[in-house]
Coordinates of C-alpha atoms in Angstrom, one line a residue:
X1222 CA -4.9 180.2 -4.6
X1223 CA -4.8 178.6 -8.1
X1224 CA -1.4 176.7 -7.5
X1225 CA -2.8 174.8 -4.8
X1226 CA -5.5 173.6 -7.3
X1227 CA -2.9 172.8 -9.9
X1228 CA -0.6 170.9 -7.6
X1229 CA -3.6 168.8 -6.6
X1230 CA -4.7 168.2 -10.1
X1231 CA -0.8 167.2 -10.9
X1232 CA -0.7 164.6 -7.8
X1233 CA -3.9 162.6 -9.4
X1234 CA -2.1 162.6 -12.9
X1235 CA 1.2 161.4 -11.3
X1236 CA -0.9 158.2 -10.3
X1237 CA -1.9 157.3 -13.3
X1238 CA -0.8 155.8 -16.7
X1239 CA -2.4 156.0 -20.1
X1240 CA -3.5 159.6 -20.3
X1241 CA -2.9 161.4 -23.1
X1242 CA -1.3 165.6 -23.3
X1243 CA -0.9 167.1 -26.8
X1244 CA 1.2 170.8 -27.1
X1245 CA -1.3 173.5 -27.1
X1246 CA -2.2 174.5 -30.8
X1247 CA -1.3 171.0 -32.7
X1248 CA -5.2 169.9 -32.0
X1249 CA -8.4 171.0 -31.3
X1250 CA -9.3 170.7 -27.8
X1251 CA -12.4 168.8 -25.9
X1252 CA -13.0 168.6 -22.7
X1253 CA -14.5 165.5 -21.7
X1254 CA -16.5 166.1 -18.9
X1255 CA -18.5 163.6 -16.2
X1256 CA -20.8 165.3 -13.7
X1257 CA -19.4 163.7 -10.6
X1258 CA -16.4 162.9 -8.6
X1259 CA -13.6 161.6 -10.1
X1260 CA -13.7 158.4 -8.6
X1261 CA -16.7 157.9 -10.0
X1262 CA -15.8 159.0 -13.5
X1263 CA -12.9 157.3 -13.7
X1264 CA -14.9 153.9 -12.8
X1265 CA -17.2 154.6 -16.2
X1266 CA -16.0 152.4 -18.7
X1267 CA -17.9 155.2 -21.6
X1268 CA -15.4 157.8 -20.4
X1269 CA -12.5 155.8 -21.3
X1270 CA -13.7 154.4 -24.7
X1271 CA -14.7 157.8 -26.0
X1272 CA -11.6 159.6 -24.7
X1273 CA -9.4 157.0 -26.9
X1274 CA -11.8 157.9 -30.0
X1275 CA -11.0 161.5 -29.6
X1276 CA -7.1 161.0 -28.7
X1277 CA -6.9 158.6 -31.4
X1278 CA -7.5 160.7 -34.2
X1279 CA -4.8 163.3 -35.2
X1280 CA -6.7 166.6 -35.0
X1281 CA -8.5 166.6 -31.7
X1282 CA -7.2 166.1 -28.0
X1283 CA -9.8 165.2 -25.2
X1284 CA -9.0 166.7 -21.3
X1285 CA -10.9 165.5 -18.7
X1286 CA -13.2 167.5 -16.0
X1287 CA -14.7 166.3 -13.3
X1288 CA -17.1 167.6 -10.3
X1289 CA -14.7 168.8 -7.6
X1290 CA -14.6 167.0 -4.3
X1291 CA -14.9 168.9 -1.2
X1292 CA -11.0 170.0 -0.9
X1293 CA -11.0 171.1 -4.7
X1294 CA -14.2 173.2 -4.0
X1295 CA -13.1 175.3 -1.3
X1296 CA -10.3 175.9 -3.5
X1297 CA -12.4 177.0 -6.4
X1298 CA -14.3 179.3 -4.3
X1299 CA -11.6 180.8 -2.4
X1300 CA -9.0 181.7 -5.1
X1301 CA -12.4 182.4 -7.9
X1302 CA -10.4 180.0 -10.4
X1303 CA -12.3 178.3 -13.6
X1304 CA -13.0 174.9 -13.4
X1305 CA -9.2 173.1 -14.8
X1306 CA -8.4 170.3 -17.0
X1307 CA -6.8 167.1 -15.3
X1308 CA -4.4 166.9 -18.0
X1309 CA -3.0 170.5 -18.6
X1310 CA -4.8 172.5 -16.0
X1311 CA -6.4 174.4 -18.7
X1312 CA -9.8 176.4 -18.3
X1313 CA -13.0 174.9 -19.3
X1314 CA -13.8 178.1 -21.0
X1315 CA -10.8 178.0 -23.4
X1316 CA -12.0 174.5 -24.9
X1317 CA -13.6 174.6 -28.3
X1318 CA -15.6 171.7 -27.4
X1319 CA -17.4 170.8 -23.9
X1320 CA -18.8 167.1 -23.8
X1321 CA -20.4 165.5 -21.2
X1322 CA -21.2 162.0 -20.5
X1323 CA -24.4 161.7 -18.2
X1324 CA -25.4 158.3 -16.7
X1325 CA -27.9 159.5 -14.0
X1326 CA -30.5 162.3 -13.9
X1327 CA -29.5 163.6 -10.5
X1328 CA -26.2 164.8 -11.9
X1329 CA -27.9 167.0 -14.3
X1330 CA -27.3 169.6 -11.2
X1331 CA -23.4 168.8 -11.5
X1332 CA -23.8 169.7 -15.4
X1333 CA -25.0 173.2 -14.4
X1334 CA -22.3 173.3 -11.6
X1335 CA -19.4 172.2 -13.5
X1336 CA -20.2 174.9 -16.5
X1337 CA -20.7 177.7 -14.0
X1338 CA -17.4 176.7 -12.3
X1339 CA -15.6 176.7 -16.1
X1340 CA -16.8 179.9 -16.2
X1341 CA -19.3 178.9 -19.6
X1342 CA -22.3 180.5 -19.9
X1343 CA -25.0 177.8 -19.1
X1344 CA -27.6 179.0 -21.7
X1345 CA -27.1 177.7 -25.2
X1346 CA -28.6 180.8 -26.6
X1347 CA -26.7 182.9 -24.8
X1348 CA -22.9 181.7 -26.1
X1349 CA -21.4 183.4 -28.9
X1350 CA -19.6 182.4 -32.0
X1351 CA -15.9 182.3 -29.6
X1352 CA -17.7 180.1 -26.8
X1353 CA -17.2 176.4 -26.8
X1354 CA -20.2 174.1 -28.1
X1355 CA -21.2 171.9 -25.1
X1356 CA -22.6 168.6 -26.5
X1357 CA -23.6 165.5 -24.3
X1358 CA -24.2 161.8 -24.5
X1359 CA -24.5 158.8 -22.4
X1360 CA -27.7 157.0 -21.4
X1361 CA -29.7 159.9 -20.1
X1362 CA -28.9 162.0 -23.4
X1363 CA -29.9 158.8 -25.3
X1364 CA -33.3 158.1 -24.0
X1365 CA -34.6 162.1 -23.2
X1366 CA -32.4 165.1 -23.3
X1367 CA -35.4 167.5 -23.5
X1368 CA -35.1 168.4 -20.0
X1369 CA -31.2 170.1 -20.6
X1370 CA -32.1 171.6 -24.1
X1371 CA -31.5 174.9 -22.6
X1372 CA -27.7 174.0 -21.6
X1373 CA -26.6 171.6 -24.3
X1374 CA -26.0 172.7 -28.0
X1375 CA -26.0 168.9 -29.4
X1376 CA -26.9 165.6 -28.0
X1377 CA -25.2 162.2 -29.5
X1378 CA -27.9 159.5 -29.5
X1379 CA -26.9 155.9 -28.8
X1380 CA -23.5 154.7 -28.7
X1381 CA -20.9 156.9 -29.5
X1382 CA -17.4 155.7 -30.9
X1383 CA -18.5 155.9 -34.5
X1384 CA -20.8 158.9 -34.1
X1385 CA -18.5 160.8 -32.1
X1386 CA -16.0 160.7 -34.7
X1387 CA -18.7 161.9 -37.6
X1388 CA -19.5 164.6 -35.3
X1389 CA -15.8 165.8 -35.1
X1390 CA -15.3 165.4 -39.4
X1391 CA -18.6 167.7 -39.8
X1392 CA -17.4 170.0 -36.9
X1393 CA -13.7 170.8 -37.4
X1394 CA -14.8 170.8 -41.5
X1395 CA -17.1 173.7 -40.4
X1396 CA -14.4 175.1 -38.4
X1397 CA -12.3 175.4 -41.3
X1398 CA -14.5 177.0 -43.5
X1399 CA -15.5 179.8 -41.2
X1400 CA -19.0 179.0 -40.8
X1401 CA -20.9 180.5 -37.5
X1402 CA -22.2 179.0 -34.7
X1403 CA -25.5 178.2 -36.4
X1404 CA -24.4 176.9 -39.4
X1405 CA -22.1 175.1 -38.2
X1406 CA -25.0 173.4 -35.6
X1407 CA -27.2 172.8 -38.9
X1408 CA -24.3 170.6 -40.6
X1409 CA -24.1 168.5 -37.4
X1410 CA -28.0 168.1 -37.5
X1411 CA -27.3 166.0 -40.3
X1412 CA -25.1 163.7 -38.8
X1413 CA -26.9 160.4 -37.9
X1414 CA -27.3 160.1 -33.8
X1415 CA -26.9 164.0 -33.8
X1416 CA -29.9 166.1 -32.1
X1417 CA -29.2 169.5 -32.2
X1418 CA -32.6 170.5 -30.0
X1419 CA -32.4 174.2 -31.1
X1420 CA -34.0 173.3 -34.5
X1421 CA -37.0 171.5 -32.8
X1422 CA -39.8 173.5 -31.2
X1423 CA -42.5 172.0 -28.8
X1424 CA -46.2 173.6 -28.6
X1425 CA -48.3 172.7 -25.5
X1426 CA -51.7 172.7 -25.1
X1427 CA -53.5 174.4 -21.7
X1428 CA -53.5 171.1 -19.9
X1429 CA -49.5 171.4 -20.1
X1430 CA -49.6 168.0 -22.5
X1431 CA -47.1 168.0 -25.5
X1432 CA -49.4 169.1 -28.5
X1433 CA -46.7 169.3 -31.3
X1434 CA -43.2 169.0 -32.2
X1435 CA -42.0 171.1 -35.3
X1436 CA -38.5 170.4 -36.7
X1437 CA -36.8 173.5 -38.6
X1438 CA -36.5 173.1 -42.6
X1439 CA -34.1 170.9 -43.7
X1440 CA -33.5 168.9 -40.1
X1441 CA -34.5 165.3 -39.9
X1442 CA -37.9 164.7 -37.9
X1443 CA -36.2 162.1 -36.3
X1444 CA -33.1 161.5 -35.0
X1445 CA -32.0 157.6 -34.8
X1446 CA -30.4 156.2 -32.2
X1447 CA -26.7 155.1 -33.1
X1448 CA -25.1 151.8 -32.4
X1449 CA -22.3 149.6 -33.2
X1450 CA -22.9 146.8 -35.2
X1451 CA -19.4 145.3 -34.6
X1452 CA -18.3 145.9 -31.3
X1453 CA -14.7 144.0 -31.6
X1454 CA -13.9 147.1 -34.2
X1455 CA -13.8 149.2 -31.1
X1456 CA -12.0 147.4 -27.9
X1457 CA -13.7 148.5 -24.6
X1458 CA -11.4 148.6 -22.0
X1459 CA -9.9 150.6 -19.4
X1460 CA -7.9 153.4 -21.0
X1461 CA -6.3 155.6 -18.2
X1462 CA -5.2 153.3 -14.8
X1463 CA -5.6 154.7 -11.6
X1464 CA -6.2 153.6 -8.1
X1465 CA -8.1 156.3 -7.3
X1466 CA -11.7 154.8 -8.7
X1467 CA -14.3 153.3 -6.9
X1468 CA -13.1 149.5 -6.9
X1469 CA -9.7 149.8 -8.5
X1470 CA -10.4 147.7 -11.4
X1471 CA -9.1 147.5 -14.8
X1472 CA -12.3 147.3 -16.7
X1473 CA -13.1 144.7 -19.5
X1474 CA -16.1 145.0 -21.7
X1475 CA -17.6 141.6 -22.8
X1476 CA -20.7 142.0 -24.2
X1477 CA -22.9 145.3 -25.0
X1478 CA -26.7 145.4 -25.2
X1479 CA -29.1 143.0 -23.4
X1480 CA -31.9 140.7 -25.2
X1481 CA -34.0 139.6 -22.0
X1482 CA -36.7 141.9 -22.5
X1483 CA -37.2 143.2 -18.8
X1484 CA -39.9 145.8 -19.0
X1485 CA -38.9 148.2 -16.7
X1486 CA -35.4 148.7 -18.3
X1487 CA -34.4 151.3 -20.8
X1488 CA -30.9 149.8 -21.6
X1489 CA -32.4 146.8 -22.4
X1490 CA -34.5 148.6 -25.5
X1491 CA -32.1 151.4 -25.8
X1492 CA -29.4 149.6 -26.5
X1493 CA -30.3 146.7 -28.2
X1494 CA -29.8 144.2 -30.0
X1495 CA -27.4 142.1 -27.7
X1496 CA -23.6 141.8 -28.9
X1497 CA -21.1 139.7 -27.3
X1498 CA -17.2 140.4 -27.8
X1499 CA -15.3 137.5 -29.4
X1500 CA -13.4 135.6 -27.0
X1501 CA -10.5 136.2 -29.0
X1502 CA -11.1 140.0 -28.5
X1503 CA -11.5 139.5 -25.0
X1504 CA -8.2 137.6 -24.4
X1505 CA -6.4 140.1 -26.3
X1506 CA -7.4 142.7 -24.1
X1507 CA -6.9 140.5 -21.1
X1508 CA -3.1 140.4 -22.1
X1509 CA -2.6 143.9 -21.9
X1510 CA -3.6 144.1 -18.1
X1511 CA -0.8 144.8 -16.0
X1512 CA 0.2 141.8 -13.7
X1513 CA -2.1 140.9 -10.7
X1514 CA -4.6 143.9 -11.6
X1515 CA -8.1 143.1 -10.7
X1516 CA -10.1 142.7 -13.5
X1517 CA -13.8 143.9 -13.9
X1518 CA -15.6 142.7 -16.6
X1519 CA -18.5 144.5 -17.7
X1520 CA -21.7 144.2 -20.0
X1521 CA -25.6 143.9 -19.1
X1522 CA -25.6 140.4 -18.0
X1523 CA -21.9 139.1 -17.7
X1524 CA -22.9 135.3 -17.1
X1525 CA -25.1 135.4 -20.4
X1526 CA -22.0 135.5 -22.6
X1527 CA -21.9 131.9 -24.1
X1528 CA -18.3 131.5 -23.5
X1529 CA -18.0 132.9 -20.1
X1530 CA -16.4 129.9 -18.9
X1531 CA -13.4 130.0 -21.1
X1532 CA -13.2 133.7 -20.5
X1533 CA -13.0 132.8 -16.6
X1534 CA -10.3 130.0 -17.0
X1535 CA -8.1 132.2 -19.2
X1536 CA -8.2 134.9 -16.9
X1537 CA -7.1 132.3 -14.1
X1538 CA -4.6 131.0 -16.4
X1539 CA -3.3 134.5 -16.5
X1540 CA -3.4 135.0 -12.6
X1541 CA -5.7 138.1 -12.5
X1542 CA -8.4 138.4 -9.2
X1543 CA -11.8 139.2 -10.9
X1544 CA -15.0 140.6 -10.4
X1545 CA -18.5 141.0 -12.6
X1546 CA -20.8 144.0 -12.9
X1547 CA -23.8 141.8 -12.6
X1548 CA -24.8 138.4 -13.8
X1549 CA -28.2 136.6 -14.2
X1550 CA -29.1 134.1 -11.3
X1551 CA -30.3 131.8 -14.5
X1552 CA -27.2 131.9 -16.4
X1553 CA -24.3 131.8 -13.6
X1554 CA -21.9 128.9 -13.7
X1555 CA -19.7 127.6 -10.7
X1556 CA -16.7 128.1 -12.8
X1557 CA -17.9 132.1 -12.6
X1558 CA -18.5 132.0 -8.9
X1559 CA -15.5 130.0 -8.0
X1560 CA -13.2 132.6 -9.8
X1561 CA -15.1 135.5 -8.0
X1562 CA -14.5 133.7 -4.7
X1563 CA -11.0 132.9 -5.7
X1564 CA -10.6 136.8 -6.4
X1565 CA -11.9 137.4 -2.6
X1566 CA -15.1 138.4 -3.7
X1567 CA -17.1 138.1 -0.3
X1568 CA -20.7 139.0 -1.6
X1569 CA -22.9 137.5 -4.3
X1570 CA -25.3 140.0 -5.6
X1571 CA -28.6 138.4 -7.3
X1572 CA -31.4 140.5 -8.9
X1573 CA -34.9 139.2 -8.6
X1574 CA -36.5 142.7 -8.7
X1575 CA -39.6 141.2 -6.7
X1576 CA -40.4 139.0 -4.3
X1577 CA -43.8 137.5 -6.2
X1578 CA -44.0 135.0 -9.3
X1579 CA -46.7 137.6 -10.6
X1580 CA -44.8 140.6 -10.8
X1581 CA -42.0 138.9 -12.0
X1582 CA -44.2 137.9 -14.9
X1583 CA -45.4 141.3 -14.9
X1584 CA -41.8 143.2 -15.4
X1585 CA -40.7 140.0 -17.4
X1586 CA -37.8 139.3 -15.4
X1587 CA -37.5 135.6 -15.7
X1588 CA -35.9 135.0 -12.8
X1589 CA -37.5 132.1 -10.3
X1590 CA -37.0 131.2 -6.8
X1591 CA -35.3 128.0 -7.9
X1592 CA -32.4 130.4 -9.9
X1593 CA -32.1 131.8 -6.4
X1594 CA -31.2 129.1 -4.3
X1595 CA -29.0 127.1 -7.1
X1596 CA -27.1 130.4 -6.9
X1597 CA -26.3 130.5 -2.9
X1598 CA -25.8 127.0 -3.5
X1599 CA -23.1 127.9 -6.1
X1600 CA -21.7 130.4 -3.5
X1601 CA -21.7 128.7 -0.4
X1602 CA -19.8 126.0 -2.8
X1603 CA -17.3 128.5 -3.6
X1604 CA -17.2 129.8 0.4
X1605 CA -18.9 132.9 -0.3
X1606 CA -21.5 133.0 2.5
X1607 CA -23.0 136.6 1.8
X1608 CA -25.7 137.6 -0.6
X1609 CA -27.4 140.9 -1.8
X1610 CA -30.8 141.3 -3.4
X1611 CA -31.9 143.8 -5.7
X1612 CA -35.5 144.8 -5.4
X1613 CA -38.0 147.4 -6.8
X1614 CA -41.4 148.6 -4.8
X1615 CA -44.3 150.3 -6.7
X1616 CA -44.0 147.9 -9.7
X1617 CA -47.0 148.2 -11.5
X1618 CA -50.2 146.3 -10.6
X1619 CA -48.1 145.8 -6.8
X1620 CA -50.0 145.4 -3.9
X1621 CA -49.7 144.3 -0.2
X1622 CA -49.2 140.9 -1.2
X1623 CA -46.5 141.6 -3.6
X1624 CA -44.5 143.2 -0.3
X1625 CA -45.3 140.1 1.8
X1626 CA -43.8 138.1 -0.8
X1627 CA -40.8 140.4 -0.7
X1628 CA -40.3 139.6 3.3
X1629 CA -41.3 135.9 3.1
X1630 CA -38.6 135.6 0.2
X1631 CA -35.9 137.3 2.7
X1632 CA -36.7 134.8 5.4
X1633 CA -36.9 131.8 3.1
X1634 CA -33.4 132.5 1.7
X1635 CA -32.4 133.5 4.9
X1636 CA -33.4 129.9 6.5
X1637 CA -31.6 128.2 3.8
X1638 CA -28.6 130.1 4.4
X1639 CA -28.4 129.0 7.8
X1640 CA -29.4 125.5 7.2
X1641 CA -26.3 125.0 4.8
X1642 CA -24.0 126.8 7.1
X1643 CA -23.5 130.2 5.5
X1644 CA -24.1 132.7 8.4
X1645 CA -23.0 135.5 6.2
X1646 CA -25.2 138.5 5.8
X1647 CA -28.2 138.4 3.6
X1648 CA -28.5 142.3 2.5
X1649 CA -32.0 143.7 0.6
X1650 CA -31.4 146.8 -1.6
X1651 CA -34.6 148.3 -2.5
X1652 CA -35.3 151.1 -4.8
X1653 CA -38.6 152.7 -5.5
X1654 CA -39.3 151.8 -9.2
X1655 CA -39.2 154.6 -11.6
X1656 CA -40.8 154.4 -14.8
X1657 CA -38.3 155.1 -17.9
X1658 CA -38.8 156.4 -21.6
X1659 CA -38.4 153.9 -23.9
X1660 CA -39.9 150.6 -22.0
X1661 CA -43.2 149.4 -22.1
X1662 CA -43.9 151.4 -18.8
X1663 CA -43.1 154.7 -20.0
X1664 CA -46.7 155.5 -19.9
X1665 CA -47.1 154.5 -16.2
X1666 CA -47.4 156.4 -13.3
X1667 CA -45.1 156.1 -10.1
X1668 CA -46.3 154.5 -7.3
X1669 CA -47.5 157.0 -4.5
X1670 CA -44.5 158.4 -2.6
X1671 CA -46.0 158.3 0.6
X1672 CA -47.3 154.9 0.0
X1673 CA -43.4 154.0 -0.6
X1674 CA -42.1 155.5 2.5
X1675 CA -44.7 153.2 4.1
X1676 CA -43.7 150.4 2.3
X1677 CA -39.8 150.3 2.9
X1678 CA -40.9 151.2 6.7
X1679 CA -43.2 148.3 7.0
X1680 CA -40.2 145.9 5.1
X1681 CA -37.2 147.6 7.5
X1682 CA -39.7 146.6 10.6
X1683 CA -40.7 142.8 9.6
X1684 CA -37.3 142.3 8.9
X1685 CA -35.7 144.0 11.8
X1686 CA -35.5 140.8 14.2
X1687 CA -34.3 138.7 11.8
X1688 CA -30.5 137.7 12.3
X1689 CA -27.9 138.6 9.8
X1690 CA -30.5 140.3 7.2
X1691 CA -29.8 143.9 6.4
X1692 CA -32.3 146.6 4.6
X1693 CA -30.5 149.3 2.8
X1694 CA -33.1 151.9 0.9
X1695 CA -32.8 154.5 -1.4
X1696 CA -34.4 157.8 -0.2
X1697 CA -37.8 158.1 -1.8
X1698 CA -37.3 162.1 -2.6
X1699 CA -34.0 161.4 -4.5
X1700 CA -36.0 158.5 -6.6
X1701 CA -38.8 160.8 -7.2
X1702 CA -37.1 163.5 -8.2
X1703 CA -35.4 160.9 -10.6
X1704 CA -39.0 160.4 -11.8
X1705 CA -39.7 164.0 -12.7
X1706 CA -36.6 163.9 -14.6
X1707 CA -36.6 161.0 -16.3
X1708 CA -39.8 161.3 -18.3
X1709 CA -39.5 165.5 -18.1
X1710 CA -40.2 168.0 -20.9
X1711 CA -38.6 171.0 -22.0
X1712 CA -40.1 172.9 -19.5
X1713 CA -38.1 171.1 -16.6
X1714 CA -34.8 172.8 -17.9
X1715 CA -36.0 176.4 -16.9
X1716 CA -36.6 174.7 -13.6
X1717 CA -33.4 173.4 -13.5
X1718 CA -31.7 176.5 -14.3
X1719 CA -33.5 178.9 -11.6
X1720 CA -32.7 175.5 -8.9
X1721 CA -29.5 176.0 -9.8
X1722 CA -29.0 179.7 -8.8
X1723 CA -31.0 179.0 -5.5
X1724 CA -28.3 176.5 -4.6
X1725 CA -29.0 173.2 -6.2
X1726 CA -31.5 169.9 -6.1
X1727 CA -32.8 170.9 -2.8
X1728 CA -34.7 173.9 -4.5
X1729 CA -36.1 172.4 -7.5
X1730 CA -39.7 171.2 -6.0
X1731 CA -39.9 174.4 -4.5
X1732 CA -39.2 176.8 -8.3
X1733 CA -41.7 173.7 -9.4
X1734 CA -44.7 175.6 -7.2
X1735 CA -43.4 178.8 -8.0
X1736 CA -43.9 178.1 -12.0
X1737 CA -47.3 176.7 -11.0
X1738 CA -46.2 172.8 -12.3
X1739 CA -47.6 170.3 -10.0
X1740 CA -44.8 167.4 -9.7
X1741 CA -48.1 164.8 -10.3
X1742 CA -48.2 166.1 -13.5
X1743 CA -45.1 164.1 -14.2
X1744 CA -44.9 161.4 -11.5
X1745 CA -48.7 160.1 -10.8
X1746 CA -50.5 160.6 -14.5
X1747 CA -51.5 158.0 -16.5
X1748 CA -50.1 158.6 -20.0
X1749 CA -52.5 158.0 -23.2
X1750 CA -50.9 155.7 -25.6
X1751 CA -51.6 158.4 -28.5
X1752 CA -50.2 161.0 -26.3
X1753 CA -46.8 162.8 -28.1
X1754 CA -44.6 162.2 -25.6
X1755 CA -41.1 164.5 -24.9
X1756 CA -38.4 161.8 -26.3
X1757 CA -40.8 161.2 -29.6
X1758 CA -37.9 163.2 -32.0
X1759 CA -35.8 160.2 -30.7
X1760 CA -36.0 157.0 -32.7
X1761 CA -34.7 153.9 -30.8
X1762 CA -35.3 151.3 -33.8
X1763 CA -38.3 149.5 -31.6
X1764 CA -41.7 150.2 -33.0
X1765 CA -44.0 152.0 -30.7
X1766 CA -46.7 149.1 -31.9
X1767 CA -44.1 146.7 -29.7
X1768 CA -44.2 148.6 -26.6
X1769 CA -47.6 149.0 -26.6
X1770 CA -47.8 145.1 -27.1
X1771 CA -45.6 144.5 -23.9
X1772 CA -47.4 146.3 -22.3
X1773 CA -50.6 144.2 -22.9
X1774 CA -48.4 141.4 -22.3
X1775 CA -47.4 142.7 -19.0
X1776 CA -50.9 143.2 -18.0
X1777 CA -52.1 139.9 -18.7
X1778 CA -48.7 138.8 -16.6
X1779 CA -47.4 136.7 -19.8
X1780 CA -43.9 136.4 -20.8
X1781 CA -41.7 137.3 -23.6
X1782 CA -39.2 135.1 -24.7
X1783 CA -35.6 136.9 -25.1
X1784 CA -33.8 138.0 -28.5
X1785 CA -33.0 134.7 -30.7
X1786 CA -31.7 134.3 -34.5
X1787 CA -33.9 135.4 -37.0
X1788 CA -36.5 137.5 -35.0
X1789 CA -38.3 140.6 -36.0
X1790 CA -40.4 141.1 -33.1
X1791 CA -39.4 144.6 -31.9
X1792 CA -38.3 146.0 -35.2
X1793 CA -34.3 146.6 -34.3
X1794 CA -33.3 143.8 -36.4

């Protein structure tokens, strides 16, 4: 049956342009894995960037692996074939290094599934000298790797372009010297931005709180997050062109990091400082986009680029349709909106995050109602009549009045759309707030799940009879599982392992109970500022005192201004 799998993979490959394939034995093989399906993984710009970095070397070759879709899953199960790479259709266990790019906590279960399918030993402690080295990078690896510590040999902390090259230099040198697996890992632990969890011991008190983290001798007590100072030196664009991605865009990164200081946003702290690519560098990437191909501009807030209009004009001159990953309602320009409309975009997405001014001040969002109305005006002028709002519920200090403010905001905006003859749809995309590590809210409890379920039902019911208003909500159960994993400790790794053997995420809570682990310990507990946190081995460059200061600012509903030249507030600069 494996021939069906290989043919299926070759058909995908035949529809691609830009992939690399090298003869066996010339380069060290690196399995670049995305723990979700092909369409999702190939829409992740980080995958393209790291793939290029590995293959640009003369001593390593990256091949891609993805979670099989339903058809492939059946073929693998029926034939007992190990998980195969896209490029050469070789099994995962034959690769020297296996690297996962992790963007979402719920993909942790998929990591174990892919390792199992690939016939790779799940537990790092069980792997022997000739077994692959399993590493991981990406946002989740950067802010809290501990729930995966049993399975991953080494984590890349921060941005990967420079670190992956330093990692491979040390790893390949260790192999040439014939060093043992443990000796090689010890060498890797000295690479800036590489965290080897096996060299750190976590001790807990009787209440289950983390008491002490002990680093092995000659291993750094803190692992510093790495970031690229000059992003122009590392082009960020689609490397492998495929029509089977989620949106079928040619991705181009306009900026990296964010200096807005939104207090709920892990990316705003873990990937600070904000860095804009030069217009010249962006234009050079646009020049290489195939004719008529739609460009997807990527960045924390694309409209924050100081020369966004010049970029839009150049894309328009080159006759490319375009889209953006996100923009801010307080920095969007009419030319950007016009360009999106001319590209066929039917919906503008805005992210007030909350309905009340009070909550927007608490989270330091900085979006006022006037910005929403102005953005709607721009959309209508450009011929866009559908609008989507991103909203969170369960934010700190939220009360019933804040929930009513969401409903009022939706009704007021709907009335404004009707008054201005925008008869499209107003969609509210509502998600429960999940506190994340390395944010001022890292110590805060989540709102009670029963209350959140009730709130979501109340919003849906209240807006049900309003014409052309749609309410989309994320599953509270999934959000709360995400909440457990986001701020979880090492104890959860064993729970993940056993849940995997019982079928995956649906068994996670049951296994927690079997181990007498209360999910309220991870979800609803107010952590003390002085408490040792599972991720305290890592250093994002932001002073802990700054997180405390921002938490106090949130409680006082005070605004913090965005990053500015010469600023020394948080410690990163």
